[in-house]
Amino acid sequence: MGAVDDDKLVFDAEEKEVFYPHSKPGILFAIHSPFEAVDPFKEGIFMKPGHLYRIKLEMMREELLPHPYKTDCLNYTEKWLKAGRTGPRSQEMCRQKCLRDLFENCYNCTLIEILYPKKTRICNKTLDEYDEISCPEANLFENLVSMKSCYENCKDDCSRAKFSYRVQESCITQKMMFNSTRIPSHIIKVKVYFDDTEILTMRYKPQYQHQDL
């Protein structure tokens, strides 16, 4: 990665850094919550050298209510702090951790597709190569019950953010390169536009009141 100037990013995608001979040079760029990991190969934008990408980012925040309300959410930040700043920070990462724990308990390895931090070696197979999740040991039922319970405890986050964005692609001109006489073909520029004053917040209000008996 090259220079960073507030909301402007400059990347250097040189062809010599390409791993596979027949693949095109470029980068995969993904925008996501800081509390969730994403797979840029599935959700990323492929950016080509010699281009400028303008990204208009919008965010919506949703605030839910815990039990006994219908939304029955979980405050992951509060739980994370109580656990000594460890553990998942969102529902999706909670589910990823459940899957990671199952594979580590069953196979003593972790799937490469799992986005939660891994504690053991990477499995030799991918998720698609497993016809069904089964433990070689006799504790299959116990692990599957634990997995089901783990998933059920991964409730919606009481405060969650959703991102949406639009991307505009254009070629880098000499003027953009500060009147340079030669435009480096391997340069990728990214400009992000985000107005935090336009964040839409949806908030659920409690309807119950505490009564002393």
mmCIF file of the C-alpha atoms, coordinates in Angstrom:
data_MODEL
# 
_entry.id   MODEL 
# 
loop_
_atom_site.group_PDB 
_atom_site.id 
_atom_site.type_symbol 
_atom_site.label_atom_id 
_atom_site.label_alt_id 
_atom_site.label_comp_id 
_atom_site.label_asym_id 
_atom_site.label_entity_id 
_atom_site.label_seq_id 
_atom_site.pdbx_PDB_ins_code 
_atom_site.Cartn_x 
_atom_site.Cartn_y 
_atom_site.Cartn_z 
_atom_site.occupancy 
_atom_site.B_iso_or_equiv 
_atom_site.pdbx_formal_charge 
_atom_site.auth_seq_id 
_atom_site.auth_comp_id 
_atom_site.auth_asym_id 
_atom_site.auth_atom_id 
_atom_site.pdbx_PDB_model_num 
ATOM 1   C CA . MET A 1 1   ? 0.000   0.000   0.000   1.00 0.00 ? 1   MET A CA 1 
ATOM 2   C CA . GLY A 1 2   ? 1.184   3.492   -0.773  1.00 0.00 ? 2   GLY A CA 1 
ATOM 3   C CA . ALA A 1 3   ? 0.346   6.871   0.668   1.00 0.00 ? 3   ALA A CA 1 
ATOM 4   C CA . VAL A 1 4   ? -2.705  7.582   2.814   1.00 0.00 ? 4   VAL A CA 1 
ATOM 5   C CA . ASP A 1 5   ? -4.185  11.088  2.884   1.00 0.00 ? 5   ASP A CA 1 
ATOM 6   C CA . ASP A 1 6   ? -7.327  11.210  5.061   1.00 0.00 ? 6   ASP A CA 1 
ATOM 7   C CA . ASP A 1 7   ? -9.959  9.710   2.761   1.00 0.00 ? 7   ASP A CA 1 
ATOM 8   C CA . LYS A 1 8   ? -7.569  9.105   -0.163  1.00 0.00 ? 8   LYS A CA 1 
ATOM 9   C CA . LEU A 1 9   ? -5.618  5.878   -0.658  1.00 0.00 ? 9   LEU A CA 1 
ATOM 10  C CA . VAL A 1 10  ? -2.891  5.093   -3.169  1.00 0.00 ? 10  VAL A CA 1 
ATOM 11  C CA . PHE A 1 11  ? -1.903  1.503   -3.939  1.00 0.00 ? 11  PHE A CA 1 
ATOM 12  C CA . ASP A 1 12  ? 1.021   0.198   -5.944  1.00 0.00 ? 12  ASP A CA 1 
ATOM 13  C CA . ALA A 1 13  ? -0.021  -2.956  -7.811  1.00 0.00 ? 13  ALA A CA 1 
ATOM 14  C CA . GLU A 1 14  ? 3.162   -3.953  -9.607  1.00 0.00 ? 14  GLU A CA 1 
ATOM 15  C CA . GLU A 1 15  ? 2.997   -6.906  -11.971 1.00 0.00 ? 15  GLU A CA 1 
ATOM 16  C CA . LYS A 1 16  ? 6.020   -8.536  -10.331 1.00 0.00 ? 16  LYS A CA 1 
ATOM 17  C CA . GLU A 1 17  ? 3.901   -9.030  -7.186  1.00 0.00 ? 17  GLU A CA 1 
ATOM 18  C CA . VAL A 1 18  ? 1.358   -11.226 -9.001  1.00 0.00 ? 18  VAL A CA 1 
ATOM 19  C CA . PHE A 1 19  ? 1.369   -14.773 -7.592  1.00 0.00 ? 19  PHE A CA 1 
ATOM 20  C CA . TYR A 1 20  ? -0.047  -16.539 -10.643 1.00 0.00 ? 20  TYR A CA 1 
ATOM 21  C CA . PRO A 1 21  ? 1.480   -15.930 -14.099 1.00 0.00 ? 21  PRO A CA 1 
ATOM 22  C CA . HIS A 1 22  ? -1.830  -15.599 -15.976 1.00 0.00 ? 22  HIS A CA 1 
ATOM 23  C CA . SER A 1 23  ? -3.691  -13.494 -13.413 1.00 0.00 ? 23  SER A CA 1 
ATOM 24  C CA . LYS A 1 24  ? -4.222  -9.762  -13.868 1.00 0.00 ? 24  LYS A CA 1 
ATOM 25  C CA . PRO A 1 25  ? -2.455  -7.314  -11.538 1.00 0.00 ? 25  PRO A CA 1 
ATOM 26  C CA . GLY A 1 26  ? -4.722  -5.368  -9.215  1.00 0.00 ? 26  GLY A CA 1 
ATOM 27  C CA . ILE A 1 27  ? -6.144  -5.370  -5.711  1.00 0.00 ? 27  ILE A CA 1 
ATOM 28  C CA . LEU A 1 28  ? -9.307  -6.580  -4.016  1.00 0.00 ? 28  LEU A CA 1 
ATOM 29  C CA . PHE A 1 29  ? -10.842 -3.826  -1.911  1.00 0.00 ? 29  PHE A CA 1 
ATOM 30  C CA . ALA A 1 30  ? -13.624 -4.498  0.610   1.00 0.00 ? 30  ALA A CA 1 
ATOM 31  C CA . ILE A 1 31  ? -15.564 -2.200  2.930   1.00 0.00 ? 31  ILE A CA 1 
ATOM 32  C CA . HIS A 1 32  ? -16.954 -3.709  6.114   1.00 0.00 ? 32  HIS A CA 1 
ATOM 33  C CA . SER A 1 33  ? -17.600 -3.214  9.805   1.00 0.00 ? 33  SER A CA 1 
ATOM 34  C CA . PRO A 1 34  ? -14.472 -3.079  11.991  1.00 0.00 ? 34  PRO A CA 1 
ATOM 35  C CA . PHE A 1 35  ? -16.053 -5.848  14.075  1.00 0.00 ? 35  PHE A CA 1 
ATOM 36  C CA . GLU A 1 36  ? -16.438 -8.290  11.185  1.00 0.00 ? 36  GLU A CA 1 
ATOM 37  C CA . ALA A 1 37  ? -14.037 -9.920  8.779   1.00 0.00 ? 37  ALA A CA 1 
ATOM 38  C CA . VAL A 1 38  ? -14.986 -10.455 5.138   1.00 0.00 ? 38  VAL A CA 1 
ATOM 39  C CA . ASP A 1 39  ? -13.594 -12.507 2.295   1.00 0.00 ? 39  ASP A CA 1 
ATOM 40  C CA . PRO A 1 40  ? -12.473 -9.973  -0.348  1.00 0.00 ? 40  PRO A CA 1 
ATOM 41  C CA . PHE A 1 41  ? -12.576 -12.709 -3.004  1.00 0.00 ? 41  PHE A CA 1 
ATOM 42  C CA . LYS A 1 42  ? -16.346 -12.946 -2.444  1.00 0.00 ? 42  LYS A CA 1 
ATOM 43  C CA . GLU A 1 43  ? -17.293 -9.424  -1.396  1.00 0.00 ? 43  GLU A CA 1 
ATOM 44  C CA . GLY A 1 44  ? -14.434 -7.255  -2.619  1.00 0.00 ? 44  GLY A CA 1 
ATOM 45  C CA . ILE A 1 45  ? -14.114 -4.872  -5.557  1.00 0.00 ? 45  ILE A CA 1 
ATOM 46  C CA . PHE A 1 46  ? -11.397 -5.723  -8.076  1.00 0.00 ? 46  PHE A CA 1 
ATOM 47  C CA . MET A 1 47  ? -9.434  -2.553  -8.773  1.00 0.00 ? 47  MET A CA 1 
ATOM 48  C CA . LYS A 1 48  ? -7.239  -2.231  -11.842 1.00 0.00 ? 48  LYS A CA 1 
ATOM 49  C CA . PRO A 1 49  ? -3.924  -0.370  -12.093 1.00 0.00 ? 49  PRO A CA 1 
ATOM 50  C CA . GLY A 1 50  ? -4.038  3.044   -13.733 1.00 0.00 ? 50  GLY A CA 1 
ATOM 51  C CA . HIS A 1 51  ? -7.539  3.755   -12.425 1.00 0.00 ? 51  HIS A CA 1 
ATOM 52  C CA . LEU A 1 52  ? -9.170  6.043   -9.892  1.00 0.00 ? 52  LEU A CA 1 
ATOM 53  C CA . TYR A 1 53  ? -12.056 4.690   -7.817  1.00 0.00 ? 53  TYR A CA 1 
ATOM 54  C CA . ARG A 1 54  ? -14.478 7.076   -6.145  1.00 0.00 ? 54  ARG A CA 1 
ATOM 55  C CA . ILE A 1 55  ? -16.505 5.352   -3.427  1.00 0.00 ? 55  ILE A CA 1 
ATOM 56  C CA . LYS A 1 56  ? -19.612 6.972   -1.938  1.00 0.00 ? 56  LYS A CA 1 
ATOM 57  C CA . LEU A 1 57  ? -20.178 5.300   1.415   1.00 0.00 ? 57  LEU A CA 1 
ATOM 58  C CA . GLU A 1 58  ? -23.444 5.340   3.354   1.00 0.00 ? 58  GLU A CA 1 
ATOM 59  C CA . MET A 1 59  ? -24.157 3.857   6.759   1.00 0.00 ? 59  MET A CA 1 
ATOM 60  C CA . MET A 1 60  ? -27.312 2.956   8.634   1.00 0.00 ? 60  MET A CA 1 
ATOM 61  C CA . ARG A 1 61  ? -27.292 2.171   12.348  1.00 0.00 ? 61  ARG A CA 1 
ATOM 62  C CA . GLU A 1 62  ? -29.926 -0.006  13.996  1.00 0.00 ? 62  GLU A CA 1 
ATOM 63  C CA . GLU A 1 63  ? -30.409 -0.174  17.765  1.00 0.00 ? 63  GLU A CA 1 
ATOM 64  C CA . LEU A 1 64  ? -32.405 -3.146  19.064  1.00 0.00 ? 64  LEU A CA 1 
ATOM 65  C CA . LEU A 1 65  ? -33.668 -4.121  22.512  1.00 0.00 ? 65  LEU A CA 1 
ATOM 66  C CA . PRO A 1 66  ? -32.699 -7.163  24.620  1.00 0.00 ? 66  PRO A CA 1 
ATOM 67  C CA . HIS A 1 67  ? -35.011 -9.714  26.239  1.00 0.00 ? 67  HIS A CA 1 
ATOM 68  C CA . PRO A 1 68  ? -37.959 -9.564  27.025  1.00 0.00 ? 68  PRO A CA 1 
ATOM 69  C CA . TYR A 1 69  ? -38.498 -7.559  23.855  1.00 0.00 ? 69  TYR A CA 1 
ATOM 70  C CA . LYS A 1 70  ? -39.167 -9.286  20.566  1.00 0.00 ? 70  LYS A CA 1 
ATOM 71  C CA . THR A 1 71  ? -35.826 -8.231  19.076  1.00 0.00 ? 71  THR A CA 1 
ATOM 72  C CA . ASP A 1 72  ? -34.068 -10.157 21.917  1.00 0.00 ? 72  ASP A CA 1 
ATOM 73  C CA . CYS A 1 73  ? -30.628 -8.794  21.038  1.00 0.00 ? 73  CYS A CA 1 
ATOM 74  C CA . LEU A 1 74  ? -27.212 -9.254  22.615  1.00 0.00 ? 74  LEU A CA 1 
ATOM 75  C CA . ASN A 1 75  ? -24.797 -6.484  23.550  1.00 0.00 ? 75  ASN A CA 1 
ATOM 76  C CA . TYR A 1 76  ? -21.595 -7.961  22.117  1.00 0.00 ? 76  TYR A CA 1 
ATOM 77  C CA . THR A 1 77  ? -19.458 -5.016  23.196  1.00 0.00 ? 77  THR A CA 1 
ATOM 78  C CA . GLU A 1 78  ? -20.549 -5.390  26.813  1.00 0.00 ? 78  GLU A CA 1 
ATOM 79  C CA . LYS A 1 79  ? -19.916 -9.133  26.672  1.00 0.00 ? 79  LYS A CA 1 
ATOM 80  C CA . TRP A 1 80  ? -16.521 -8.531  25.042  1.00 0.00 ? 80  TRP A CA 1 
ATOM 81  C CA . LEU A 1 81  ? -15.489 -6.128  27.812  1.00 0.00 ? 81  LEU A CA 1 
ATOM 82  C CA . LYS A 1 82  ? -16.585 -8.545  30.551  1.00 0.00 ? 82  LYS A CA 1 
ATOM 83  C CA . ALA A 1 83  ? -14.518 -11.284 28.883  1.00 0.00 ? 83  ALA A CA 1 
ATOM 84  C CA . GLY A 1 84  ? -11.366 -9.194  29.102  1.00 0.00 ? 84  GLY A CA 1 
ATOM 85  C CA . ARG A 1 85  ? -11.672 -7.773  25.583  1.00 0.00 ? 85  ARG A CA 1 
ATOM 86  C CA . THR A 1 86  ? -11.815 -11.185 23.954  1.00 0.00 ? 86  THR A CA 1 
ATOM 87  C CA . GLY A 1 87  ? -14.463 -12.890 21.859  1.00 0.00 ? 87  GLY A CA 1 
ATOM 88  C CA . PRO A 1 88  ? -16.659 -11.967 18.891  1.00 0.00 ? 88  PRO A CA 1 
ATOM 89  C CA . ARG A 1 89  ? -18.004 -8.442  18.433  1.00 0.00 ? 89  ARG A CA 1 
ATOM 90  C CA . SER A 1 90  ? -20.953 -9.273  16.163  1.00 0.00 ? 90  SER A CA 1 
ATOM 91  C CA . GLN A 1 91  ? -23.501 -11.982 15.382  1.00 0.00 ? 91  GLN A CA 1 
ATOM 92  C CA . GLU A 1 92  ? -21.671 -13.082 12.234  1.00 0.00 ? 92  GLU A CA 1 
ATOM 93  C CA . MET A 1 93  ? -18.336 -13.417 14.028  1.00 0.00 ? 93  MET A CA 1 
ATOM 94  C CA . CYS A 1 94  ? -20.092 -15.331 16.811  1.00 0.00 ? 94  CYS A CA 1 
ATOM 95  C CA . ARG A 1 95  ? -21.334 -17.838 14.228  1.00 0.00 ? 95  ARG A CA 1 
ATOM 96  C CA . GLN A 1 96  ? -17.897 -18.046 12.675  1.00 0.00 ? 96  GLN A CA 1 
ATOM 97  C CA . LYS A 1 97  ? -16.461 -18.866 16.097  1.00 0.00 ? 97  LYS A CA 1 
ATOM 98  C CA . CYS A 1 98  ? -19.051 -21.640 16.558  1.00 0.00 ? 98  CYS A CA 1 
ATOM 99  C CA . LEU A 1 99  ? -17.984 -23.207 13.274  1.00 0.00 ? 99  LEU A CA 1 
ATOM 100 C CA . ARG A 1 100 ? -14.308 -22.823 14.115  1.00 0.00 ? 100 ARG A CA 1 
ATOM 101 C CA . ASP A 1 101 ? -14.752 -24.497 17.500  1.00 0.00 ? 101 ASP A CA 1 
ATOM 102 C CA . LEU A 1 102 ? -16.650 -27.404 15.936  1.00 0.00 ? 102 LEU A CA 1 
ATOM 103 C CA . PHE A 1 103 ? -13.917 -28.151 13.416  1.00 0.00 ? 103 PHE A CA 1 
ATOM 104 C CA . GLU A 1 104 ? -11.149 -27.749 15.959  1.00 0.00 ? 104 GLU A CA 1 
ATOM 105 C CA . ASN A 1 105 ? -12.909 -30.157 18.321  1.00 0.00 ? 105 ASN A CA 1 
ATOM 106 C CA . CYS A 1 106 ? -13.704 -32.668 15.576  1.00 0.00 ? 106 CYS A CA 1 
ATOM 107 C CA . TYR A 1 107 ? -10.695 -32.517 13.272  1.00 0.00 ? 107 TYR A CA 1 
ATOM 108 C CA . ASN A 1 108 ? -8.053  -30.602 15.229  1.00 0.00 ? 108 ASN A CA 1 
ATOM 109 C CA . CYS A 1 109 ? -7.850  -28.106 12.365  1.00 0.00 ? 109 CYS A CA 1 
ATOM 110 C CA . THR A 1 110 ? -9.661  -25.022 11.085  1.00 0.00 ? 110 THR A CA 1 
ATOM 111 C CA . LEU A 1 111 ? -11.203 -24.433 7.667   1.00 0.00 ? 111 LEU A CA 1 
ATOM 112 C CA . ILE A 1 112 ? -9.461  -21.756 5.650   1.00 0.00 ? 112 ILE A CA 1 
ATOM 113 C CA . GLU A 1 113 ? -12.887 -20.234 4.851   1.00 0.00 ? 113 GLU A CA 1 
ATOM 114 C CA . ILE A 1 114 ? -13.621 -19.534 8.522   1.00 0.00 ? 114 ILE A CA 1 
ATOM 115 C CA . LEU A 1 115 ? -13.072 -15.838 9.181   1.00 0.00 ? 115 LEU A CA 1 
ATOM 116 C CA . TYR A 1 116 ? -12.714 -16.010 12.960  1.00 0.00 ? 116 TYR A CA 1 
ATOM 117 C CA . PRO A 1 117 ? -9.088  -16.091 14.248  1.00 0.00 ? 117 PRO A CA 1 
ATOM 118 C CA . LYS A 1 118 ? -7.709  -19.598 14.133  1.00 0.00 ? 118 LYS A CA 1 
ATOM 119 C CA . LYS A 1 119 ? -5.989  -21.481 16.961  1.00 0.00 ? 119 LYS A CA 1 
ATOM 120 C CA . THR A 1 120 ? -4.902  -24.617 15.111  1.00 0.00 ? 120 THR A CA 1 
ATOM 121 C CA . ARG A 1 121 ? -3.574  -25.630 11.709  1.00 0.00 ? 121 ARG A CA 1 
ATOM 122 C CA . ILE A 1 122 ? -5.539  -25.147 8.478   1.00 0.00 ? 122 ILE A CA 1 
ATOM 123 C CA . CYS A 1 123 ? -7.523  -28.202 7.332   1.00 0.00 ? 123 CYS A CA 1 
ATOM 124 C CA . ASN A 1 124 ? -6.388  -29.942 4.151   1.00 0.00 ? 124 ASN A CA 1 
ATOM 125 C CA . LYS A 1 125 ? -9.945  -29.857 2.779   1.00 0.00 ? 125 LYS A CA 1 
ATOM 126 C CA . THR A 1 126 ? -12.217 -26.918 2.035   1.00 0.00 ? 126 THR A CA 1 
ATOM 127 C CA . LEU A 1 127 ? -15.794 -26.690 3.317   1.00 0.00 ? 127 LEU A CA 1 
ATOM 128 C CA . ASP A 1 128 ? -17.204 -27.891 -0.039  1.00 0.00 ? 128 ASP A CA 1 
ATOM 129 C CA . GLU A 1 129 ? -15.132 -31.075 0.202   1.00 0.00 ? 129 GLU A CA 1 
ATOM 130 C CA . TYR A 1 130 ? -16.837 -32.143 3.421   1.00 0.00 ? 130 TYR A CA 1 
ATOM 131 C CA . ASP A 1 131 ? -19.968 -34.108 2.484   1.00 0.00 ? 131 ASP A CA 1 
ATOM 132 C CA . GLU A 1 132 ? -21.206 -33.689 6.033   1.00 0.00 ? 132 GLU A CA 1 
ATOM 133 C CA . ILE A 1 133 ? -19.797 -32.445 9.291   1.00 0.00 ? 133 ILE A CA 1 
ATOM 134 C CA . SER A 1 134 ? -18.995 -35.502 11.364  1.00 0.00 ? 134 SER A CA 1 
ATOM 135 C CA . CYS A 1 135 ? -16.484 -36.103 14.096  1.00 0.00 ? 135 CYS A CA 1 
ATOM 136 C CA . PRO A 1 136 ? -14.217 -39.147 13.893  1.00 0.00 ? 136 PRO A CA 1 
ATOM 137 C CA . GLU A 1 137 ? -14.440 -39.487 17.663  1.00 0.00 ? 137 GLU A CA 1 
ATOM 138 C CA . ALA A 1 138 ? -17.341 -40.900 19.639  1.00 0.00 ? 138 ALA A CA 1 
ATOM 139 C CA . ASN A 1 139 ? -18.430 -37.440 20.820  1.00 0.00 ? 139 ASN A CA 1 
ATOM 140 C CA . LEU A 1 140 ? -20.172 -36.514 17.545  1.00 0.00 ? 140 LEU A CA 1 
ATOM 141 C CA . PHE A 1 141 ? -23.579 -35.978 19.150  1.00 0.00 ? 141 PHE A CA 1 
ATOM 142 C CA . GLU A 1 142 ? -22.108 -33.874 21.936  1.00 0.00 ? 142 GLU A CA 1 
ATOM 143 C CA . ASN A 1 143 ? -20.302 -31.610 19.457  1.00 0.00 ? 143 ASN A CA 1 
ATOM 144 C CA . LEU A 1 144 ? -23.349 -31.164 17.225  1.00 0.00 ? 144 LEU A CA 1 
ATOM 145 C CA . VAL A 1 145 ? -25.537 -30.274 20.226  1.00 0.00 ? 145 VAL A CA 1 
ATOM 146 C CA . SER A 1 146 ? -22.888 -27.815 21.345  1.00 0.00 ? 146 SER A CA 1 
ATOM 147 C CA . MET A 1 147 ? -22.782 -26.323 17.842  1.00 0.00 ? 147 MET A CA 1 
ATOM 148 C CA . LYS A 1 148 ? -26.570 -25.886 17.756  1.00 0.00 ? 148 LYS A CA 1 
ATOM 149 C CA . SER A 1 149 ? -26.581 -24.252 21.181  1.00 0.00 ? 149 SER A CA 1 
ATOM 150 C CA . CYS A 1 150 ? -23.708 -21.993 20.160  1.00 0.00 ? 150 CYS A CA 1 
ATOM 151 C CA . TYR A 1 151 ? -25.579 -20.788 17.068  1.00 0.00 ? 151 TYR A CA 1 
ATOM 152 C CA . GLU A 1 152 ? -28.742 -20.123 19.069  1.00 0.00 ? 152 GLU A CA 1 
ATOM 153 C CA . ASN A 1 153 ? -26.763 -17.920 21.451  1.00 0.00 ? 153 ASN A CA 1 
ATOM 154 C CA . CYS A 1 154 ? -25.491 -15.810 18.552  1.00 0.00 ? 154 CYS A CA 1 
ATOM 155 C CA . LYS A 1 155 ? -28.304 -13.291 18.709  1.00 0.00 ? 155 LYS A CA 1 
ATOM 156 C CA . ASP A 1 156 ? -28.648 -10.046 16.800  1.00 0.00 ? 156 ASP A CA 1 
ATOM 157 C CA . ASP A 1 157 ? -26.333 -7.283  17.947  1.00 0.00 ? 157 ASP A CA 1 
ATOM 158 C CA . CYS A 1 158 ? -28.101 -4.610  20.000  1.00 0.00 ? 158 CYS A CA 1 
ATOM 159 C CA . SER A 1 159 ? -26.238 -1.972  18.022  1.00 0.00 ? 159 SER A CA 1 
ATOM 160 C CA . ARG A 1 160 ? -25.335 -2.848  14.466  1.00 0.00 ? 160 ARG A CA 1 
ATOM 161 C CA . ALA A 1 161 ? -24.249 -0.894  11.428  1.00 0.00 ? 161 ALA A CA 1 
ATOM 162 C CA . LYS A 1 162 ? -25.048 -1.633  7.802   1.00 0.00 ? 162 LYS A CA 1 
ATOM 163 C CA . PHE A 1 163 ? -22.928 -0.265  4.983   1.00 0.00 ? 163 PHE A CA 1 
ATOM 164 C CA . SER A 1 164 ? -23.813 0.420   1.381   1.00 0.00 ? 164 SER A CA 1 
ATOM 165 C CA . TYR A 1 165 ? -21.670 2.060   -1.252  1.00 0.00 ? 165 TYR A CA 1 
ATOM 166 C CA . ARG A 1 166 ? -21.445 3.039   -4.900  1.00 0.00 ? 166 ARG A CA 1 
ATOM 167 C CA . VAL A 1 167 ? -18.251 2.856   -6.926  1.00 0.00 ? 167 VAL A CA 1 
ATOM 168 C CA . GLN A 1 168 ? -17.264 5.059   -9.861  1.00 0.00 ? 168 GLN A CA 1 
ATOM 169 C CA . GLU A 1 169 ? -14.275 3.980   -11.944 1.00 0.00 ? 169 GLU A CA 1 
ATOM 170 C CA . SER A 1 170 ? -12.208 6.269   -14.178 1.00 0.00 ? 170 SER A CA 1 
ATOM 171 C CA . CYS A 1 171 ? -8.749  6.296   -15.726 1.00 0.00 ? 171 CYS A CA 1 
ATOM 172 C CA . ILE A 1 172 ? -6.010  8.246   -13.982 1.00 0.00 ? 172 ILE A CA 1 
ATOM 173 C CA . THR A 1 173 ? -5.000  11.291  -16.028 1.00 0.00 ? 173 THR A CA 1 
ATOM 174 C CA . GLN A 1 174 ? -1.714  13.159  -16.060 1.00 0.00 ? 174 GLN A CA 1 
ATOM 175 C CA . LYS A 1 175 ? -3.367  15.990  -14.142 1.00 0.00 ? 175 LYS A CA 1 
ATOM 176 C CA . MET A 1 176 ? -4.308  13.575  -11.390 1.00 0.00 ? 176 MET A CA 1 
ATOM 177 C CA . MET A 1 177 ? -0.680  12.496  -11.189 1.00 0.00 ? 177 MET A CA 1 
ATOM 178 C CA . PHE A 1 178 ? 0.385   16.086  -10.433 1.00 0.00 ? 178 PHE A CA 1 
ATOM 179 C CA . ASN A 1 179 ? 1.316   16.898  -14.050 1.00 0.00 ? 179 ASN A CA 1 
ATOM 180 C CA . SER A 1 180 ? 3.748   14.011  -14.219 1.00 0.00 ? 180 SER A CA 1 
ATOM 181 C CA . THR A 1 181 ? 5.106   13.375  -17.712 1.00 0.00 ? 181 THR A CA 1 
ATOM 182 C CA . ARG A 1 182 ? 4.683   9.642   -17.194 1.00 0.00 ? 182 ARG A CA 1 
ATOM 183 C CA . ILE A 1 183 ? 1.676   7.953   -15.633 1.00 0.00 ? 183 ILE A CA 1 
ATOM 184 C CA . PRO A 1 184 ? 2.683   4.879   -13.613 1.00 0.00 ? 184 PRO A CA 1 
ATOM 185 C CA . SER A 1 185 ? 0.387   2.166   -14.953 1.00 0.00 ? 185 SER A CA 1 
ATOM 186 C CA . HIS A 1 186 ? 0.599   0.204   -11.702 1.00 0.00 ? 186 HIS A CA 1 
ATOM 187 C CA . ILE A 1 187 ? -0.865  2.970   -9.501  1.00 0.00 ? 187 ILE A CA 1 
ATOM 188 C CA . ILE A 1 188 ? -4.411  2.626   -8.112  1.00 0.00 ? 188 ILE A CA 1 
ATOM 189 C CA . LYS A 1 189 ? -6.049  5.590   -6.399  1.00 0.00 ? 189 LYS A CA 1 
ATOM 190 C CA . VAL A 1 190 ? -9.097  5.311   -4.138  1.00 0.00 ? 190 VAL A CA 1 
ATOM 191 C CA . LYS A 1 191 ? -11.151 8.262   -2.932  1.00 0.00 ? 191 LYS A CA 1 
ATOM 192 C CA . VAL A 1 192 ? -13.754 7.596   -0.230  1.00 0.00 ? 192 VAL A CA 1 
ATOM 193 C CA . TYR A 1 193 ? -16.636 9.993   0.387   1.00 0.00 ? 193 TYR A CA 1 
ATOM 194 C CA . PHE A 1 194 ? -18.451 9.604   3.692   1.00 0.00 ? 194 PHE A CA 1 
ATOM 195 C CA . ASP A 1 195 ? -20.600 12.145  5.502   1.00 0.00 ? 195 ASP A CA 1 
ATOM 196 C CA . ASP A 1 196 ? -21.064 11.023  9.110   1.00 0.00 ? 196 ASP A CA 1 
ATOM 197 C CA . THR A 1 197 ? -23.777 13.644  9.591   1.00 0.00 ? 197 THR A CA 1 
ATOM 198 C CA . GLU A 1 198 ? -26.048 11.661  7.266   1.00 0.00 ? 198 GLU A CA 1 
ATOM 199 C CA . ILE A 1 199 ? -26.080 8.401   9.238   1.00 0.00 ? 199 ILE A CA 1 
ATOM 200 C CA . LEU A 1 200 ? -29.626 7.054   9.442   1.00 0.00 ? 200 LEU A CA 1 
ATOM 201 C CA . THR A 1 201 ? -30.388 5.587   12.878  1.00 0.00 ? 201 THR A CA 1 
ATOM 202 C CA . MET A 1 202 ? -33.317 3.254   13.539  1.00 0.00 ? 202 MET A CA 1 
ATOM 203 C CA . ARG A 1 203 ? -33.983 2.953   17.256  1.00 0.00 ? 203 ARG A CA 1 
ATOM 204 C CA . TYR A 1 204 ? -36.493 0.704   19.039  1.00 0.00 ? 204 TYR A CA 1 
ATOM 205 C CA . LYS A 1 205 ? -38.071 2.281   22.111  1.00 0.00 ? 205 LYS A CA 1 
ATOM 206 C CA . PRO A 1 206 ? -38.877 0.170   25.195  1.00 0.00 ? 206 PRO A CA 1 
ATOM 207 C CA . GLN A 1 207 ? -42.581 -0.216  25.954  1.00 0.00 ? 207 GLN A CA 1 
ATOM 208 C CA . TYR A 1 208 ? -42.331 -1.932  29.332  1.00 0.00 ? 208 TYR A CA 1 
ATOM 209 C CA . GLN A 1 209 ? -41.907 -0.189  32.661  1.00 0.00 ? 209 GLN A CA 1 
ATOM 210 C CA . HIS A 1 210 ? -40.365 -1.492  35.873  1.00 0.00 ? 210 HIS A CA 1 
ATOM 211 C CA . GLN A 1 211 ? -42.859 -1.904  38.713  1.00 0.00 ? 211 GLN A CA 1 
ATOM 212 C CA . ASP A 1 212 ? -42.054 -2.533  42.366  1.00 0.00 ? 212 ASP A CA 1 
ATOM 213 C CA . LEU A 1 213 ? -44.074 -5.400  43.830  1.00 0.00 ? 213 LEU A CA 1 
# 
